[in-house]
mmCIF file of C-alpha atoms in Angstrom:
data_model
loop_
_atom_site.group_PDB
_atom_site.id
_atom_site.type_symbol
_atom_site.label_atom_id
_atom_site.label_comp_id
_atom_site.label_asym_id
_atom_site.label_seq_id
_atom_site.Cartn_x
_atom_site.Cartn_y
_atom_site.Cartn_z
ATOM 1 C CA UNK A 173 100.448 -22.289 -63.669
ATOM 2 C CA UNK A 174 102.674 -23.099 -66.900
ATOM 3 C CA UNK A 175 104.255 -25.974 -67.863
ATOM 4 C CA UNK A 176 107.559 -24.601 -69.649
ATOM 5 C CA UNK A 177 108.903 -27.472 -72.688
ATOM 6 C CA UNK A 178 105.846 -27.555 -75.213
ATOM 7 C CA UNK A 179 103.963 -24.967 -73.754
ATOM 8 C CA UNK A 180 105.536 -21.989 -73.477
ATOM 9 C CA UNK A 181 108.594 -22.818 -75.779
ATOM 10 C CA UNK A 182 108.456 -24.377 -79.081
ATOM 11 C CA UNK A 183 110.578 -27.205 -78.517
ATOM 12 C CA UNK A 184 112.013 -29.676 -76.065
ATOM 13 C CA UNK A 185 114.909 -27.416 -73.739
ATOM 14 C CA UNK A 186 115.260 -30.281 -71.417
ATOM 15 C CA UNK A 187 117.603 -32.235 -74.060
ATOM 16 C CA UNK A 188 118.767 -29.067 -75.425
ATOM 17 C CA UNK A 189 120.637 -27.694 -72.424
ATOM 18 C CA UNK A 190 121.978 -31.229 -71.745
ATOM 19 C CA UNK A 191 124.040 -30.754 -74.796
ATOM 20 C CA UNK A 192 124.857 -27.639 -74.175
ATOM 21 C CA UNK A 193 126.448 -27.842 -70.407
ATOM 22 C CA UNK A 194 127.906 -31.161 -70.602
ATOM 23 C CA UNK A 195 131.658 -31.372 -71.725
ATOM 24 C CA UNK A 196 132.112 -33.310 -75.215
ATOM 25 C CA UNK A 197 134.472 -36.333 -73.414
ATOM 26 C CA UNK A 198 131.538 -36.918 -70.783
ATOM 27 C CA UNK A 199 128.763 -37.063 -73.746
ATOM 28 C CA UNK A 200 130.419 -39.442 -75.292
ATOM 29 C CA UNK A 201 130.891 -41.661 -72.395
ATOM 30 C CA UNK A 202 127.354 -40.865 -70.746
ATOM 31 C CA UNK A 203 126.053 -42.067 -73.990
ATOM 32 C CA UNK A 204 127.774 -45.425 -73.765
ATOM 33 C CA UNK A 205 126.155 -45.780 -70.753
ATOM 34 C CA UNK A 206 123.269 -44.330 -70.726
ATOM 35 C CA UNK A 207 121.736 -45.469 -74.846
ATOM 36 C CA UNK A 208 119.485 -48.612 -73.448
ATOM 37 C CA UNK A 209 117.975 -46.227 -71.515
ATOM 38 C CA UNK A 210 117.468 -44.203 -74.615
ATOM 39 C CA UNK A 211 116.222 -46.273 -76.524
ATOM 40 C CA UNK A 212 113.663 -48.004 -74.419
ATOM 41 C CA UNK A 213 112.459 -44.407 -74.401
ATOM 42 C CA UNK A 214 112.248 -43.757 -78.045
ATOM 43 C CA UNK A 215 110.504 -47.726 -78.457
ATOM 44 C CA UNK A 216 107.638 -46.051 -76.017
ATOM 45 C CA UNK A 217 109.000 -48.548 -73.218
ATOM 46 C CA UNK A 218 110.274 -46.064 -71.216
ATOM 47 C CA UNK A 219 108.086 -42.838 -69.988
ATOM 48 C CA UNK A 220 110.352 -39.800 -70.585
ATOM 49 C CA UNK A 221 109.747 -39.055 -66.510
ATOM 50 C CA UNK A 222 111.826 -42.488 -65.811
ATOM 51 C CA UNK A 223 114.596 -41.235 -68.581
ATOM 52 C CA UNK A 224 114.967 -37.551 -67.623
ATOM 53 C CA UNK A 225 116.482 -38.282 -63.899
ATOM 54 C CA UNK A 226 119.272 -40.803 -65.323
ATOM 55 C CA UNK A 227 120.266 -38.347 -68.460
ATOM 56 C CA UNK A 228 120.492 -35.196 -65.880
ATOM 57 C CA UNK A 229 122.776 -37.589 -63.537
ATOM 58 C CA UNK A 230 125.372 -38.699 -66.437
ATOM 59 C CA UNK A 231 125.464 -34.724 -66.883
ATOM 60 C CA UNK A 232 125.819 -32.870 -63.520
ATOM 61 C CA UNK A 233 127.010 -35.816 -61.367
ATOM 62 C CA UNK A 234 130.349 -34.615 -59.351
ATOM 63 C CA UNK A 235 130.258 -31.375 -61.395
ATOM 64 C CA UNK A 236 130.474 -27.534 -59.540
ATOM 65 C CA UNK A 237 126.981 -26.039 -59.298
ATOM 66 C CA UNK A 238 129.035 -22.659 -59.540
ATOM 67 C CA UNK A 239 130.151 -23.636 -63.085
ATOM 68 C CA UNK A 240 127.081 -25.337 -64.104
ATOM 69 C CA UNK A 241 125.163 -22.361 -62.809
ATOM 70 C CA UNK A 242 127.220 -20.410 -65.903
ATOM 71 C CA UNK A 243 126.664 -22.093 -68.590
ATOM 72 C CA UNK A 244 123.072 -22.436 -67.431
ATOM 73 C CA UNK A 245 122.766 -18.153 -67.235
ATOM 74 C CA UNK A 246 124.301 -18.287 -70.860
ATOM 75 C CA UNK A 247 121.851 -21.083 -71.793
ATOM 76 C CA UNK A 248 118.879 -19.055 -70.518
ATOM 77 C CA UNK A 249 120.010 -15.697 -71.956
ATOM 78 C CA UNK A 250 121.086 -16.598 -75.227
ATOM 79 C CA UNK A 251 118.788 -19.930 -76.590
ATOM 80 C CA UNK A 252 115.736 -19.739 -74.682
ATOM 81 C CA UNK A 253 114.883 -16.734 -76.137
ATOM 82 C CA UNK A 254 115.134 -18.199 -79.359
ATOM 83 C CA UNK A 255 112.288 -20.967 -78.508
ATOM 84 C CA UNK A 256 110.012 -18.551 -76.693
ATOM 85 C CA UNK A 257 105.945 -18.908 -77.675
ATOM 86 C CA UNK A 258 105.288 -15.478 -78.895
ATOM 87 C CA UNK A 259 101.106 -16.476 -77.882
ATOM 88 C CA UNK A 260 102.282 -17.998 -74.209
ATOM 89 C CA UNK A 261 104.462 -15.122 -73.191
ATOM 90 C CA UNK A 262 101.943 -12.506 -74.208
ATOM 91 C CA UNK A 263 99.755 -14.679 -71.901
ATOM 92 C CA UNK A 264 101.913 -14.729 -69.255
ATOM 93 C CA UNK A 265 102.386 -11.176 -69.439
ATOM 94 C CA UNK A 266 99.132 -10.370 -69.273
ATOM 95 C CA UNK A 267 98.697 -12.598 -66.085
ATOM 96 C CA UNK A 268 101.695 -10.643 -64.513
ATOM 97 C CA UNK A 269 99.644 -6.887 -66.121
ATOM 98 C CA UNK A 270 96.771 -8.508 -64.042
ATOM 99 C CA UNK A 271 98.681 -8.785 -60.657
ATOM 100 C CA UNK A 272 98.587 -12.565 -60.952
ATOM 101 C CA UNK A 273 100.846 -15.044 -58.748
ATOM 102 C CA UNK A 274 102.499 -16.886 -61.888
ATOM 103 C CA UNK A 275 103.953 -20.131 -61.537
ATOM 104 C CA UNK A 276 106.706 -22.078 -64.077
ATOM 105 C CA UNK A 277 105.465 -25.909 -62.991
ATOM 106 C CA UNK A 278 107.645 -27.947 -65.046
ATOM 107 C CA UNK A 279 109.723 -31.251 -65.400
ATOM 108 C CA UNK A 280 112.536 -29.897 -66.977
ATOM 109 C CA UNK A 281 115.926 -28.457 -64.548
ATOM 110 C CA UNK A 282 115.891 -25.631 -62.184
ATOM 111 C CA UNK A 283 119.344 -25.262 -63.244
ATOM 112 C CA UNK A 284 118.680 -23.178 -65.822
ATOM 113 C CA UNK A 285 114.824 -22.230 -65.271
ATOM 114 C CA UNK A 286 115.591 -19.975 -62.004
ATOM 115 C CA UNK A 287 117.304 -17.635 -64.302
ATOM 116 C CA UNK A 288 114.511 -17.589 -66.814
ATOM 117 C CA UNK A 289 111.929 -17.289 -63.836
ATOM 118 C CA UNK A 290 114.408 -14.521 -62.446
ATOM 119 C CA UNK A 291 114.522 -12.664 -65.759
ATOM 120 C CA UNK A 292 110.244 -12.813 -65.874
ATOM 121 C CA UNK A 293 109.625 -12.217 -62.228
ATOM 122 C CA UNK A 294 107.846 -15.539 -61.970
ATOM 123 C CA UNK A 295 107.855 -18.230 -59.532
ATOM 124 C CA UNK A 296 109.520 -21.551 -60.205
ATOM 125 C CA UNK A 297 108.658 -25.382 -58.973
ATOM 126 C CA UNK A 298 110.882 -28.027 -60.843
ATOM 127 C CA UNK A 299 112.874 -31.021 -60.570
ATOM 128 C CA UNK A 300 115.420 -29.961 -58.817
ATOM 129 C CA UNK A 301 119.381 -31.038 -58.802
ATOM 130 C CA UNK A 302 120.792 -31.515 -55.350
ATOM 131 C CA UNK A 303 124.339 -30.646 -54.137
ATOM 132 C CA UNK A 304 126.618 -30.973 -51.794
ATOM 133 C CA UNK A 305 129.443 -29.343 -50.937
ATOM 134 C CA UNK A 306 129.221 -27.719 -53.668
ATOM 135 C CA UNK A 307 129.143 -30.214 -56.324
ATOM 136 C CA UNK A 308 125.723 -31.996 -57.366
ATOM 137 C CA UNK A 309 125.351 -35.586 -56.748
ATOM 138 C CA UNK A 310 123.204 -35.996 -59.510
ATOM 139 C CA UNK A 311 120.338 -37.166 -58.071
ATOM 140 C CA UNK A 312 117.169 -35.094 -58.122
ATOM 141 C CA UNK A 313 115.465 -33.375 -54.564
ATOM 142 C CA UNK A 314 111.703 -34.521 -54.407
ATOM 143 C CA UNK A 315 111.918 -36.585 -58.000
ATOM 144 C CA UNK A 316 110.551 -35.912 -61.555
ATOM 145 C CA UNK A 317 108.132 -32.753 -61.137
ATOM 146 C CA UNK A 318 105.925 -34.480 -63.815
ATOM 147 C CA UNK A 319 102.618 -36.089 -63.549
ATOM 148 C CA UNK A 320 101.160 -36.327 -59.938
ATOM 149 C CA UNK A 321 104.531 -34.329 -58.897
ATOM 150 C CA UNK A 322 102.932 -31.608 -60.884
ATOM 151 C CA UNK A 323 99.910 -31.042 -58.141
ATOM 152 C CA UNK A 324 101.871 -32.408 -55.178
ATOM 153 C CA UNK A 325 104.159 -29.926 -56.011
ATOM 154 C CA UNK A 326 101.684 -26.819 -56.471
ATOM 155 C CA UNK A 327 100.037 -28.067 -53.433
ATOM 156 C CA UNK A 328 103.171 -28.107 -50.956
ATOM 157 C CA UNK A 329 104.036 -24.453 -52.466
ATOM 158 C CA UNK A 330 100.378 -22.711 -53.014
ATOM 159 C CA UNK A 331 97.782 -22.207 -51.057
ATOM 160 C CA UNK A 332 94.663 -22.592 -53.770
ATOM 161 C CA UNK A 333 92.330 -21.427 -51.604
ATOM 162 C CA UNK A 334 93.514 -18.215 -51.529
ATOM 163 C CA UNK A 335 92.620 -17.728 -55.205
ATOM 164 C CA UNK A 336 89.043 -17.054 -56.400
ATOM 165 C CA UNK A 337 90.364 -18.091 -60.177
ATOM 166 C CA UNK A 338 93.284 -20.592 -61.166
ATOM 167 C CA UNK A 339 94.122 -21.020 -64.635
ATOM 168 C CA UNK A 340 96.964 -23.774 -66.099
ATOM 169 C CA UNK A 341 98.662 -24.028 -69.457
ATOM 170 C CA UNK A 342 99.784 -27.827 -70.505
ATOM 171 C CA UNK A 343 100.625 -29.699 -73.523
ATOM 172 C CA UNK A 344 101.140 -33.447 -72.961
ATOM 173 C CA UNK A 345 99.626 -35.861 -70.555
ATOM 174 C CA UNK A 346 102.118 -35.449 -67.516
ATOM 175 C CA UNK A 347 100.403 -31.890 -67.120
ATOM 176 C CA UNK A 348 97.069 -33.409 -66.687
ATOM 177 C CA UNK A 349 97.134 -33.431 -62.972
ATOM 178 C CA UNK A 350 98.174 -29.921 -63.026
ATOM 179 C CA UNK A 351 95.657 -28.694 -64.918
ATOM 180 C CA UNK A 352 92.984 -30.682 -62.790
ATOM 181 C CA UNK A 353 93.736 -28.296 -60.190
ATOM 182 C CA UNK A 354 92.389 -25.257 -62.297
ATOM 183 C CA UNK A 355 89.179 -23.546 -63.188
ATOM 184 C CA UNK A 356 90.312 -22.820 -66.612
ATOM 185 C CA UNK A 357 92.305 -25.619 -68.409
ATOM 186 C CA UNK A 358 94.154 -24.816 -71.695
ATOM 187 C CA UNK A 359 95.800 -27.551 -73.338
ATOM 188 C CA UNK A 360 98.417 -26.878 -76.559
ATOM 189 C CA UNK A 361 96.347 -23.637 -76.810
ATOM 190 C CA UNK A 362 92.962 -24.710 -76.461
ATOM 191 C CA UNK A 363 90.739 -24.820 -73.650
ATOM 192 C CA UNK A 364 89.997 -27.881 -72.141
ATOM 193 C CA UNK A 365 86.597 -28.349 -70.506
ATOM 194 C CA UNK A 366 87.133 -31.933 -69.366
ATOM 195 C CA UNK A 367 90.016 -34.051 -68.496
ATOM 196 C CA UNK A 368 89.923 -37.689 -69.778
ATOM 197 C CA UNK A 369 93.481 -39.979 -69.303
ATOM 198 C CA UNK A 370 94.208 -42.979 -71.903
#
């Protein structure tokens, strides 16, 4: 199980693809709505699994998935690989050399990390965008995958039972329940032997 932002990239794709797909007029009007939010966030008032939902709704709200879906193929093809962990992928190819079941458990969109989990031959469990009729309503399926959506997420999807080993990659405290599901813990790297929570 990896967490994607952090752990296997270098930097933050969540924001990153935000202002990539969304049209310059609706930034600038999704910011004038949206900057209290952002700056609670930024002041430490706001945990970043309350702001992501409301920034991804400004975005994709009323907008074709078909489009979006573009722009998020291009997104995946042409700047992810530009903010790929050299260390992480190697890992995660050596879990796929191994004949392991890997898993992309992350908060960030499915949007855009289907096509990355199509390109790898991995299996993906997000936050997820609903539409309807075509168009996404902004609003996320099952909430936030962050946190305690993190397990309740692996748990719906995996059987862990089944597995005689389970290993998780992480980076910041909303993988922590994640990686309390594993025998091996590794945590920006390093592995973690015990899980403590400020």
């Amino acid at each position: 199980m990896f967490d994607f932002d952090g752990t296997v990239t270098t930097e933050d794709t969540f924001t990153a693809f935000l202002f990539y797909a969304t049209p310059k007029r609706r930034l600038v009007i999704g910011f004038a709505l949206v900057w209290p939010f952002i700056l609670l966030y930024k002041l430490g008032l706001l945990p970043a699994r309350k702001t992501r939902p409301v920034l991804a709704y400004v975005a994709f709200w009323r907008r074709r998935e078909e489009e979006v879906d573009l722009i998020a193929k291009r997104f995946a093809a042409e700047y992810l690989a530009t903010v790929l962990r050299p260390d992480a992928m190697e890992t995660l190819a050596e879990h796929k050399a191994n004949g392991d079941d890997v898993y992309l458990v992350s908060a960030t969109l499915n949007i855009y990390l289907r096509h990355f989990c199509q390109q790898h031959g991995i299996k993906l469990l997000s936050s997820t965008m609903e539409v309807k009729n075509g168009r996404f309503t902004g609003r996320y399926v099952n909430g936030d995958c962050s946190c305690a959506n993190k397990a309740i997420a692996v748990k719906g999807a995996v059987e862990l039972s089944n597995y005689s080993m389970i290993f998780a990659y992480g980076d910041t405290d909303e993988d922590l329940p994640m990686l309390e599901l594993a025998d091996k813990k590794v945590m920006c790297g390093k592995p973690l032997t015990s899980i403590s929570r400020k």
